């Protein structure tokens, strides 16, 4: 016992040796930076808790993406909120304009991921449409979600990322994309997405908080591992090209298991509440944000995350690794 402890201490005795023995690494190409665009605002609006992140007008997003590119980030996950919410038959003109103008401007210097969901479009803020008896109207929901995915593909989105957690959405999107000659467009499904307490700042930013009830009907229960793995398997079977688990730190136990079962790329989404927790702790002098981010990113890599979505992605170059 004493021998083993000595060995640990010997290997920790200098920085270069510690670096040599480190087993995790990541580079800027592993990061995805979320971007919020809202049709109804003209400037940048702060998001409570999310330091260095804003809800932006489309015009301001150009400058932000430009800055982020200079910081080595090349993957962006776009969340678009329209001025007007509706009950159904959603107007996607602004969405299409946002996507196509960003792609026209940055071409293939960036990889533009678009989050596909109904929650920022519906007047009730849920990720689905309901029947009169408040049960989920899955057929109508899938139809709308697939239409949105297609319109994003047509506008030039590089990666379609459905986050709604409706049964069958990956297959439904794959079918419509293939039919309309977007068979080369990858789908990254939010495949293991828990009903979580850590989405608070996001819902403010995307103006997508549900006006009644919660999302437990369609998001996963954090108490069930098998359900969580099954959800990713199902997305894989339906044709997802890459998978995602979220929240980040509370789901790291599942990453390797899902990778082994699907042989697909599995990424980790460090969600808004996780990032905000670190930002607010830093504000109170309780931690160093950069160091804390670095720790969480290494832990995600240690757990097998092949890519990382983080509100701190734009800080990664400065932080170093
Ligand atoms: C929309 C969506 C959510 C997130 C990503 N897409 C919120 C939710 O499901 O309520 C959360 C991301 C975050 O908190 O950073 N369906």
mmCIF file of C-alpha atoms and ligand atoms in Angstrom:
data_model
loop_
_atom_site.group_PDB
_atom_site.id
_atom_site.type_symbol
_atom_site.label_atom_id
_atom_site.label_comp_id
_atom_site.label_asym_id
_atom_site.label_seq_id
_atom_site.Cartn_x
_atom_site.Cartn_y
_atom_site.Cartn_z
ATOM 1 C CA UNK A 1 0.000 0.000 0.000
ATOM 2 C CA UNK A 2 2.731 2.410 1.009
ATOM 3 C CA UNK A 3 4.625 1.563 -2.173
ATOM 4 C CA UNK A 4 1.688 2.402 -4.384
ATOM 5 C CA UNK A 5 1.203 5.739 -2.702
ATOM 6 C CA UNK A 6 4.845 6.604 -3.144
ATOM 7 C CA UNK A 7 4.586 5.837 -6.832
ATOM 8 C CA UNK A 8 1.682 8.248 -7.172
ATOM 9 C CA UNK A 9 3.628 10.982 -5.432
ATOM 10 C CA UNK A 10 6.768 10.368 -7.477
ATOM 11 C CA UNK A 11 4.765 10.721 -10.671
ATOM 12 C CA UNK A 12 3.287 13.959 -9.446
ATOM 13 C CA UNK A 13 6.493 15.554 -8.392
ATOM 14 C CA UNK A 14 6.857 17.914 -11.326
ATOM 15 C CA UNK A 15 4.626 19.638 -13.864
ATOM 16 C CA UNK A 16 6.187 18.069 -16.960
ATOM 17 C CA UNK A 17 5.749 14.613 -15.505
ATOM 18 C CA UNK A 18 2.136 15.409 -14.620
ATOM 19 C CA UNK A 19 1.537 16.573 -18.186
ATOM 20 C CA UNK A 20 3.255 13.498 -19.575
ATOM 21 C CA UNK A 21 0.970 11.258 -17.557
ATOM 22 C CA UNK A 22 -2.213 13.087 -18.492
ATOM 23 C CA UNK A 23 -4.557 10.955 -20.555
ATOM 24 C CA UNK A 24 -7.116 13.473 -21.733
ATOM 25 C CA UNK A 25 -6.789 16.180 -24.311
ATOM 26 C CA UNK A 26 -8.988 18.224 -26.579
ATOM 27 C CA UNK A 27 -8.545 20.797 -29.277
ATOM 28 C CA UNK A 28 -10.588 23.725 -30.497
ATOM 29 C CA UNK A 29 -12.043 21.550 -33.235
ATOM 30 C CA UNK A 30 -13.929 19.545 -30.626
ATOM 31 C CA UNK A 31 -16.069 22.498 -29.530
ATOM 32 C CA UNK A 32 -19.491 23.752 -30.501
ATOM 33 C CA UNK A 33 -20.588 27.247 -29.445
ATOM 34 C CA UNK A 34 -24.322 27.973 -29.010
ATOM 35 C CA UNK A 35 -25.642 31.231 -30.512
ATOM 36 C CA UNK A 36 -29.048 32.784 -29.769
ATOM 37 C CA UNK A 37 -30.732 34.961 -32.358
ATOM 38 C CA UNK A 38 -34.047 36.667 -31.720
ATOM 39 C CA UNK A 39 -36.046 38.380 -34.433
ATOM 40 C CA UNK A 40 -37.570 40.790 -31.938
ATOM 41 C CA UNK A 41 -34.449 42.491 -30.628
ATOM 42 C CA UNK A 42 -32.126 45.045 -32.134
ATOM 43 C CA UNK A 43 -29.067 44.736 -30.004
ATOM 44 C CA UNK A 44 -27.411 42.312 -27.594
ATOM 45 C CA UNK A 45 -29.313 41.222 -24.521
ATOM 46 C CA UNK A 46 -27.541 39.649 -21.604
ATOM 47 C CA UNK A 47 -28.586 36.213 -20.435
ATOM 48 C CA UNK A 48 -28.713 35.872 -16.665
ATOM 49 C CA UNK A 49 -25.800 33.739 -15.515
ATOM 50 C CA UNK A 50 -24.326 33.118 -18.956
ATOM 51 C CA UNK A 51 -21.240 35.294 -18.970
ATOM 52 C CA UNK A 52 -19.995 36.098 -22.491
ATOM 53 C CA UNK A 53 -23.250 34.931 -24.079
ATOM 54 C CA UNK A 54 -26.049 37.099 -25.428
ATOM 55 C CA UNK A 55 -29.336 36.940 -27.233
ATOM 56 C CA UNK A 56 -28.594 38.799 -30.434
ATOM 57 C CA UNK A 57 -30.122 40.386 -33.456
ATOM 58 C CA UNK A 58 -29.161 38.678 -36.696
ATOM 59 C CA UNK A 59 -26.858 41.596 -37.585
ATOM 60 C CA UNK A 60 -24.994 41.348 -34.306
ATOM 61 C CA UNK A 61 -24.533 37.610 -34.701
ATOM 62 C CA UNK A 62 -22.203 38.215 -37.672
ATOM 63 C CA UNK A 63 -19.760 40.103 -35.514
ATOM 64 C CA UNK A 64 -20.020 37.492 -32.771
ATOM 65 C CA UNK A 65 -19.297 34.627 -35.159
ATOM 66 C CA UNK A 66 -16.418 36.571 -36.630
ATOM 67 C CA UNK A 67 -14.912 37.057 -33.157
ATOM 68 C CA UNK A 68 -15.487 33.409 -32.320
ATOM 69 C CA UNK A 69 -13.762 32.312 -35.508
ATOM 70 C CA UNK A 70 -10.786 34.382 -34.439
ATOM 71 C CA UNK A 71 -10.887 32.419 -31.208
ATOM 72 C CA UNK A 72 -10.710 29.163 -33.087
ATOM 73 C CA UNK A 73 -14.350 28.072 -32.799
ATOM 74 C CA UNK A 74 -15.720 26.717 -36.060
ATOM 75 C CA UNK A 75 -18.882 24.900 -35.006
ATOM 76 C CA UNK A 76 -21.965 26.875 -34.014
ATOM 77 C CA UNK A 77 -25.287 25.656 -32.703
ATOM 78 C CA UNK A 78 -27.941 28.134 -33.686
ATOM 79 C CA UNK A 79 -31.136 28.792 -31.707
ATOM 80 C CA UNK A 80 -33.550 31.095 -33.452
ATOM 81 C CA UNK A 81 -36.561 32.718 -31.805
ATOM 82 C CA UNK A 82 -39.232 34.418 -33.907
ATOM 83 C CA UNK A 83 -40.995 37.626 -32.944
ATOM 84 C CA UNK A 84 -44.381 35.945 -32.992
ATOM 85 C CA UNK A 85 -45.366 32.625 -31.456
ATOM 86 C CA UNK A 86 -48.192 30.597 -32.935
ATOM 87 C CA UNK A 87 -50.409 27.630 -32.267
ATOM 88 C CA UNK A 88 -49.415 25.776 -35.432
ATOM 89 C CA UNK A 89 -48.353 26.434 -39.058
ATOM 90 C CA UNK A 90 -45.209 28.266 -38.156
ATOM 91 C CA UNK A 91 -43.709 31.054 -40.191
ATOM 92 C CA UNK A 92 -40.057 30.235 -40.762
ATOM 93 C CA UNK A 93 -39.097 33.175 -42.974
ATOM 94 C CA UNK A 94 -36.874 34.757 -40.364
ATOM 95 C CA UNK A 95 -35.273 31.402 -39.550
ATOM 96 C CA UNK A 96 -34.433 30.825 -43.172
ATOM 97 C CA UNK A 97 -33.076 34.334 -43.589
ATOM 98 C CA UNK A 98 -30.903 33.967 -40.502
ATOM 99 C CA UNK A 99 -29.429 30.653 -41.619
ATOM 100 C CA UNK A 100 -28.843 31.629 -45.231
ATOM 101 C CA UNK A 101 -27.296 34.988 -44.427
ATOM 102 C CA UNK A 102 -24.894 33.455 -41.903
ATOM 103 C CA UNK A 103 -23.901 30.751 -44.375
ATOM 104 C CA UNK A 104 -23.563 33.251 -47.257
ATOM 105 C CA UNK A 105 -21.229 35.266 -45.135
ATOM 106 C CA UNK A 106 -19.057 32.590 -43.574
ATOM 107 C CA UNK A 107 -19.421 29.823 -46.178
ATOM 108 C CA UNK A 108 -17.524 26.710 -45.224
ATOM 109 C CA UNK A 109 -15.338 28.469 -42.685
ATOM 110 C CA UNK A 110 -18.023 27.472 -40.217
ATOM 111 C CA UNK A 111 -20.111 24.404 -39.588
ATOM 112 C CA UNK A 112 -23.604 25.632 -38.815
ATOM 113 C CA UNK A 113 -25.734 23.361 -36.625
ATOM 114 C CA UNK A 114 -29.380 24.283 -36.242
ATOM 115 C CA UNK A 115 -31.468 23.229 -33.265
ATOM 116 C CA UNK A 116 -34.781 21.859 -34.490
ATOM 117 C CA UNK A 117 -37.620 22.098 -31.982
ATOM 118 C CA UNK A 118 -41.048 23.604 -31.518
ATOM 119 C CA UNK A 119 -40.566 25.142 -28.074
ATOM 120 C CA UNK A 120 -39.471 28.587 -29.242
ATOM 121 C CA UNK A 121 -42.240 28.652 -31.861
ATOM 122 C CA UNK A 122 -45.315 27.508 -29.954
ATOM 123 C CA UNK A 123 -47.321 29.938 -27.847
ATOM 124 C CA UNK A 124 -47.272 27.426 -24.953
ATOM 125 C CA UNK A 125 -43.511 26.821 -25.099
ATOM 126 C CA UNK A 126 -43.666 23.019 -25.332
ATOM 127 C CA UNK A 127 -41.568 20.998 -27.777
ATOM 128 C CA UNK A 128 -44.681 19.393 -29.298
ATOM 129 C CA UNK A 129 -48.257 19.999 -30.343
ATOM 130 C CA UNK A 130 -51.123 18.715 -28.231
ATOM 131 C CA UNK A 131 -54.470 17.067 -28.859
ATOM 132 C CA UNK A 132 -57.518 18.618 -27.269
ATOM 133 C CA UNK A 133 -57.201 16.277 -24.285
ATOM 134 C CA UNK A 134 -53.619 17.551 -23.678
ATOM 135 C CA UNK A 135 -51.999 14.340 -24.906
ATOM 136 C CA UNK A 136 -49.131 14.764 -27.370
ATOM 137 C CA UNK A 137 -50.268 14.869 -30.992
ATOM 138 C CA UNK A 138 -47.309 12.921 -32.277
ATOM 139 C CA UNK A 139 -48.300 12.817 -35.955
ATOM 140 C CA UNK A 140 -48.767 16.548 -36.253
ATOM 141 C CA UNK A 141 -45.651 17.186 -34.172
ATOM 142 C CA UNK A 142 -43.474 14.988 -36.380
ATOM 143 C CA UNK A 143 -44.878 16.603 -39.489
ATOM 144 C CA UNK A 144 -44.032 20.109 -38.226
ATOM 145 C CA UNK A 145 -40.603 19.122 -36.932
ATOM 146 C CA UNK A 146 -39.708 17.494 -40.245
ATOM 147 C CA UNK A 147 -40.899 20.569 -42.140
ATOM 148 C CA UNK A 148 -38.692 22.773 -39.956
ATOM 149 C CA UNK A 149 -35.698 20.484 -40.481
ATOM 150 C CA UNK A 150 -36.215 20.587 -44.232
ATOM 151 C CA UNK A 151 -36.516 24.363 -44.285
ATOM 152 C CA UNK A 152 -33.267 24.684 -42.319
ATOM 153 C CA UNK A 153 -31.538 22.324 -44.735
ATOM 154 C CA UNK A 154 -32.851 24.333 -47.679
ATOM 155 C CA UNK A 155 -31.562 27.536 -46.101
ATOM 156 C CA UNK A 156 -28.081 26.019 -45.881
ATOM 157 C CA UNK A 157 -27.773 24.564 -42.386
ATOM 158 C CA UNK A 158 -24.879 22.101 -42.283
ATOM 159 C CA UNK A 159 -26.163 19.927 -39.457
ATOM 160 C CA UNK A 160 -29.713 19.270 -38.360
ATOM 161 C CA UNK A 161 -30.009 18.869 -34.593
ATOM 162 C CA UNK A 162 -33.467 17.819 -33.334
ATOM 163 C CA UNK A 163 -33.837 18.484 -29.591
ATOM 164 C CA UNK A 164 -37.530 17.781 -29.080
ATOM 165 C CA UNK A 165 -37.330 14.156 -27.830
ATOM 166 C CA UNK A 166 -40.413 13.032 -29.736
ATOM 167 C CA UNK A 167 -40.561 9.340 -30.644
ATOM 168 C CA UNK A 168 -39.665 8.768 -34.272
ATOM 169 C CA UNK A 169 -38.420 12.244 -35.103
ATOM 170 C CA UNK A 170 -35.006 11.177 -36.356
ATOM 171 C CA UNK A 171 -36.527 8.752 -38.860
ATOM 172 C CA UNK A 172 -39.143 11.240 -39.937
ATOM 173 C CA UNK A 173 -36.504 13.930 -40.538
ATOM 174 C CA UNK A 174 -34.176 11.488 -42.316
ATOM 175 C CA UNK A 175 -36.988 10.500 -44.671
ATOM 176 C CA UNK A 176 -37.939 14.024 -45.669
ATOM 177 C CA UNK A 177 -34.296 15.062 -46.112
ATOM 178 C CA UNK A 178 -33.595 12.052 -48.318
ATOM 179 C CA UNK A 179 -36.721 12.633 -50.357
ATOM 180 C CA UNK A 180 -35.863 16.275 -50.974
ATOM 181 C CA UNK A 181 -32.310 15.505 -52.011
ATOM 182 C CA UNK A 182 -30.570 16.295 -48.786
ATOM 183 C CA UNK A 183 -29.406 12.758 -48.247
ATOM 184 C CA UNK A 184 -25.915 14.012 -47.388
ATOM 185 C CA UNK A 185 -27.147 16.316 -44.607
ATOM 186 C CA UNK A 186 -26.091 14.863 -41.231
ATOM 187 C CA UNK A 187 -28.482 14.602 -38.313
ATOM 188 C CA UNK A 188 -27.109 15.036 -34.803
ATOM 189 C CA UNK A 189 -29.901 13.924 -32.518
ATOM 190 C CA UNK A 190 -30.159 15.108 -28.983
ATOM 191 C CA UNK A 191 -30.541 11.443 -28.232
ATOM 192 C CA UNK A 192 -30.228 11.141 -24.458
ATOM 193 C CA UNK A 193 -31.766 14.288 -23.094
ATOM 194 C CA UNK A 194 -32.960 14.339 -19.533
ATOM 195 C CA UNK A 195 -35.733 16.369 -18.055
ATOM 196 C CA UNK A 196 -33.388 18.568 -16.065
ATOM 197 C CA UNK A 197 -33.238 21.448 -13.621
ATOM 198 C CA UNK A 198 -30.258 22.836 -15.466
ATOM 199 C CA UNK A 199 -31.988 24.359 -18.517
ATOM 200 C CA UNK A 200 -33.181 27.535 -16.767
ATOM 201 C CA UNK A 201 -30.990 30.227 -18.372
ATOM 202 C CA UNK A 202 -31.539 28.676 -21.806
ATOM 203 C CA UNK A 203 -35.302 28.913 -21.538
ATOM 204 C CA UNK A 204 -34.987 32.613 -20.776
ATOM 205 C CA UNK A 205 -32.622 33.087 -23.699
ATOM 206 C CA UNK A 206 -34.683 31.117 -26.201
ATOM 207 C CA UNK A 207 -37.964 32.348 -24.706
ATOM 208 C CA UNK A 208 -39.108 28.749 -24.577
ATOM 209 C CA UNK A 209 -40.203 28.147 -20.992
ATOM 210 C CA UNK A 210 -43.418 26.068 -20.976
ATOM 211 C CA UNK A 211 -46.419 28.108 -19.896
ATOM 212 C CA UNK A 212 -47.957 25.095 -18.166
ATOM 213 C CA UNK A 213 -46.687 21.780 -16.824
ATOM 214 C CA UNK A 214 -43.156 20.559 -17.489
ATOM 215 C CA UNK A 215 -41.323 18.453 -20.051
ATOM 216 C CA UNK A 216 -41.379 15.197 -18.090
ATOM 217 C CA UNK A 217 -43.822 13.657 -20.554
ATOM 218 C CA UNK A 218 -41.209 13.599 -23.281
ATOM 219 C CA UNK A 219 -37.781 14.142 -21.742
ATOM 220 C CA UNK A 220 -35.946 11.379 -19.888
ATOM 221 C CA UNK A 221 -36.109 10.553 -16.192
ATOM 222 C CA UNK A 222 -32.658 10.960 -14.647
ATOM 223 C CA UNK A 223 -33.328 7.962 -12.429
ATOM 224 C CA UNK A 224 -33.346 5.507 -15.320
ATOM 225 C CA UNK A 225 -30.165 4.375 -17.035
ATOM 226 C CA UNK A 226 -31.791 1.826 -19.326
ATOM 227 C CA UNK A 227 -34.350 4.314 -20.642
ATOM 228 C CA UNK A 228 -31.533 6.781 -21.278
ATOM 229 C CA UNK A 229 -29.493 4.277 -23.262
ATOM 230 C CA UNK A 230 -32.533 3.029 -25.160
ATOM 231 C CA UNK A 231 -33.322 6.560 -26.296
ATOM 232 C CA UNK A 232 -29.896 6.887 -27.925
ATOM 233 C CA UNK A 233 -30.117 3.405 -29.449
ATOM 234 C CA UNK A 234 -33.419 4.308 -30.973
ATOM 235 C CA UNK A 235 -32.013 7.474 -32.565
ATOM 236 C CA UNK A 236 -29.125 5.431 -33.930
ATOM 237 C CA UNK A 237 -31.508 2.897 -35.444
ATOM 238 C CA UNK A 238 -33.581 5.677 -36.961
ATOM 239 C CA UNK A 239 -30.556 7.048 -38.775
ATOM 240 C CA UNK A 240 -28.871 9.633 -36.532
ATOM 241 C CA UNK A 241 -25.309 10.282 -37.682
ATOM 242 C CA UNK A 242 -24.086 11.516 -34.318
ATOM 243 C CA UNK A 243 -25.549 11.393 -30.829
ATOM 244 C CA UNK A 244 -25.566 13.685 -27.819
ATOM 245 C CA UNK A 245 -26.088 13.369 -24.094
ATOM 246 C CA UNK A 246 -27.254 16.225 -21.939
ATOM 247 C CA UNK A 247 -26.849 17.741 -19.398
ATOM 248 C CA UNK A 248 -23.092 17.290 -19.507
ATOM 249 C CA UNK A 249 -21.734 16.573 -16.046
ATOM 250 C CA UNK A 250 -24.810 14.728 -14.839
ATOM 251 C CA UNK A 251 -24.715 12.314 -17.802
ATOM 252 C CA UNK A 252 -21.048 11.453 -18.197
ATOM 253 C CA UNK A 253 -21.601 7.902 -16.931
ATOM 254 C CA UNK A 254 -23.605 7.155 -20.077
ATOM 255 C CA UNK A 255 -21.237 8.330 -22.783
ATOM 256 C CA UNK A 256 -19.031 5.247 -23.103
ATOM 257 C CA UNK A 257 -21.975 2.903 -22.763
ATOM 258 C CA UNK A 258 -23.783 4.602 -25.617
ATOM 259 C CA UNK A 259 -20.637 4.708 -27.733
ATOM 260 C CA UNK A 260 -20.048 0.993 -27.254
ATOM 261 C CA UNK A 261 -23.610 0.087 -28.102
ATOM 262 C CA UNK A 262 -23.967 2.297 -31.184
ATOM 263 C CA UNK A 263 -20.447 2.881 -32.519
ATOM 264 C CA UNK A 264 -21.511 6.434 -33.263
ATOM 265 C CA UNK A 265 -19.919 9.696 -32.235
ATOM 266 C CA UNK A 266 -21.321 10.805 -28.891
ATOM 267 C CA UNK A 267 -20.961 14.360 -27.659
ATOM 268 C CA UNK A 268 -21.712 16.060 -24.393
ATOM 269 C CA UNK A 269 -23.753 19.261 -24.005
ATOM 270 C CA UNK A 270 -22.662 21.358 -21.036
ATOM 271 C CA UNK A 271 -26.014 23.055 -20.609
ATOM 272 C CA UNK A 272 -26.896 26.582 -19.563
ATOM 273 C CA UNK A 273 -27.498 25.860 -15.868
ATOM 274 C CA UNK A 274 -24.175 24.100 -15.531
ATOM 275 C CA UNK A 275 -22.297 26.964 -17.142
ATOM 276 C CA UNK A 276 -24.270 29.567 -15.180
ATOM 277 C CA UNK A 277 -23.492 27.755 -11.935
ATOM 278 C CA UNK A 278 -19.795 28.230 -12.605
ATOM 279 C CA UNK A 279 -20.174 31.856 -13.756
ATOM 280 C CA UNK A 280 -22.174 32.827 -10.686
ATOM 281 C CA UNK A 281 -19.769 31.019 -8.375
ATOM 282 C CA UNK A 282 -16.951 32.967 -9.937
ATOM 283 C CA UNK A 283 -18.834 36.206 -9.411
ATOM 284 C CA UNK A 284 -18.963 35.375 -5.712
ATOM 285 C CA UNK A 285 -15.268 34.624 -5.656
ATOM 286 C CA UNK A 286 -15.788 30.903 -5.136
ATOM 287 C CA UNK A 287 -13.963 29.586 -8.167
ATOM 288 C CA UNK A 288 -11.994 30.530 -11.226
ATOM 289 C CA UNK A 289 -14.270 30.111 -14.255
ATOM 290 C CA UNK A 290 -11.513 29.281 -16.723
ATOM 291 C CA UNK A 291 -9.996 26.624 -14.487
ATOM 292 C CA UNK A 292 -13.392 25.155 -13.666
ATOM 293 C CA UNK A 293 -14.325 24.974 -17.350
ATOM 294 C CA UNK A 294 -11.058 23.296 -18.154
ATOM 295 C CA UNK A 295 -11.699 20.718 -15.467
ATOM 296 C CA UNK A 296 -15.199 19.912 -16.705
ATOM 297 C CA UNK A 297 -14.042 19.630 -20.321
ATOM 298 C CA UNK A 298 -11.256 17.225 -19.404
ATOM 299 C CA UNK A 299 -13.709 15.192 -17.365
ATOM 300 C CA UNK A 300 -16.081 14.997 -20.322
ATOM 301 C CA UNK A 301 -13.214 13.809 -22.516
ATOM 302 C CA UNK A 302 -12.183 11.303 -19.844
ATOM 303 C CA UNK A 303 -15.728 9.988 -19.926
ATOM 304 C CA UNK A 304 -15.470 9.579 -23.694
ATOM 305 C CA UNK A 305 -17.175 12.689 -25.106
ATOM 306 C CA UNK A 306 -16.085 13.059 -28.712
ATOM 307 C CA UNK A 307 -17.281 16.636 -28.990
ATOM 308 C CA UNK A 308 -18.368 19.245 -26.469
ATOM 309 C CA UNK A 309 -21.090 21.851 -26.743
ATOM 310 C CA UNK A 310 -20.358 24.617 -24.264
ATOM 311 C CA UNK A 311 -21.261 28.273 -23.675
ATOM 312 C CA UNK A 312 -17.594 28.664 -22.838
ATOM 313 C CA UNK A 313 -16.327 27.332 -26.185
ATOM 314 C CA UNK A 314 -15.302 30.842 -27.231
ATOM 315 C CA UNK A 315 -13.018 30.981 -24.177
ATOM 316 C CA UNK A 316 -11.260 27.694 -24.894
ATOM 317 C CA UNK A 317 -8.393 29.188 -26.885
ATOM 318 C CA UNK A 318 -7.668 31.733 -24.169
ATOM 319 C CA UNK A 319 -7.978 29.116 -21.446
ATOM 320 C CA UNK A 320 -5.642 26.699 -23.186
ATOM 321 C CA UNK A 321 -5.519 23.022 -22.490
HETATM 322 C C1 LIG B 1 -35.084 22.904 -26.670
HETATM 323 C C2 LIG B 1 -33.747 22.856 -26.015
HETATM 324 C C3 LIG B 1 -33.424 23.020 -24.663
HETATM 325 C C4 LIG B 1 -32.058 23.025 -24.583
HETATM 326 C C5 LIG B 1 -31.563 22.825 -25.860
HETATM 327 N N1 LIG B 1 -32.614 22.712 -26.731
HETATM 328 C C6 LIG B 1 -34.275 23.296 -23.482
HETATM 329 C C7 LIG B 1 -35.283 22.384 -23.022
HETATM 330 O O1 LIG B 1 -35.401 21.248 -23.479
HETATM 331 O O2 LIG B 1 -36.030 22.828 -22.175
HETATM 332 C C8 LIG B 1 -31.288 23.268 -23.312
HETATM 333 C C9 LIG B 1 -29.943 23.809 -23.466
HETATM 334 C C10 LIG B 1 -29.371 24.481 -22.285
HETATM 335 O O3 LIG B 1 -29.934 24.564 -21.177
HETATM 336 O O4 LIG B 1 -28.252 24.975 -22.445
HETATM 337 N N2 LIG B 1 -35.809 21.781 -26.739
#
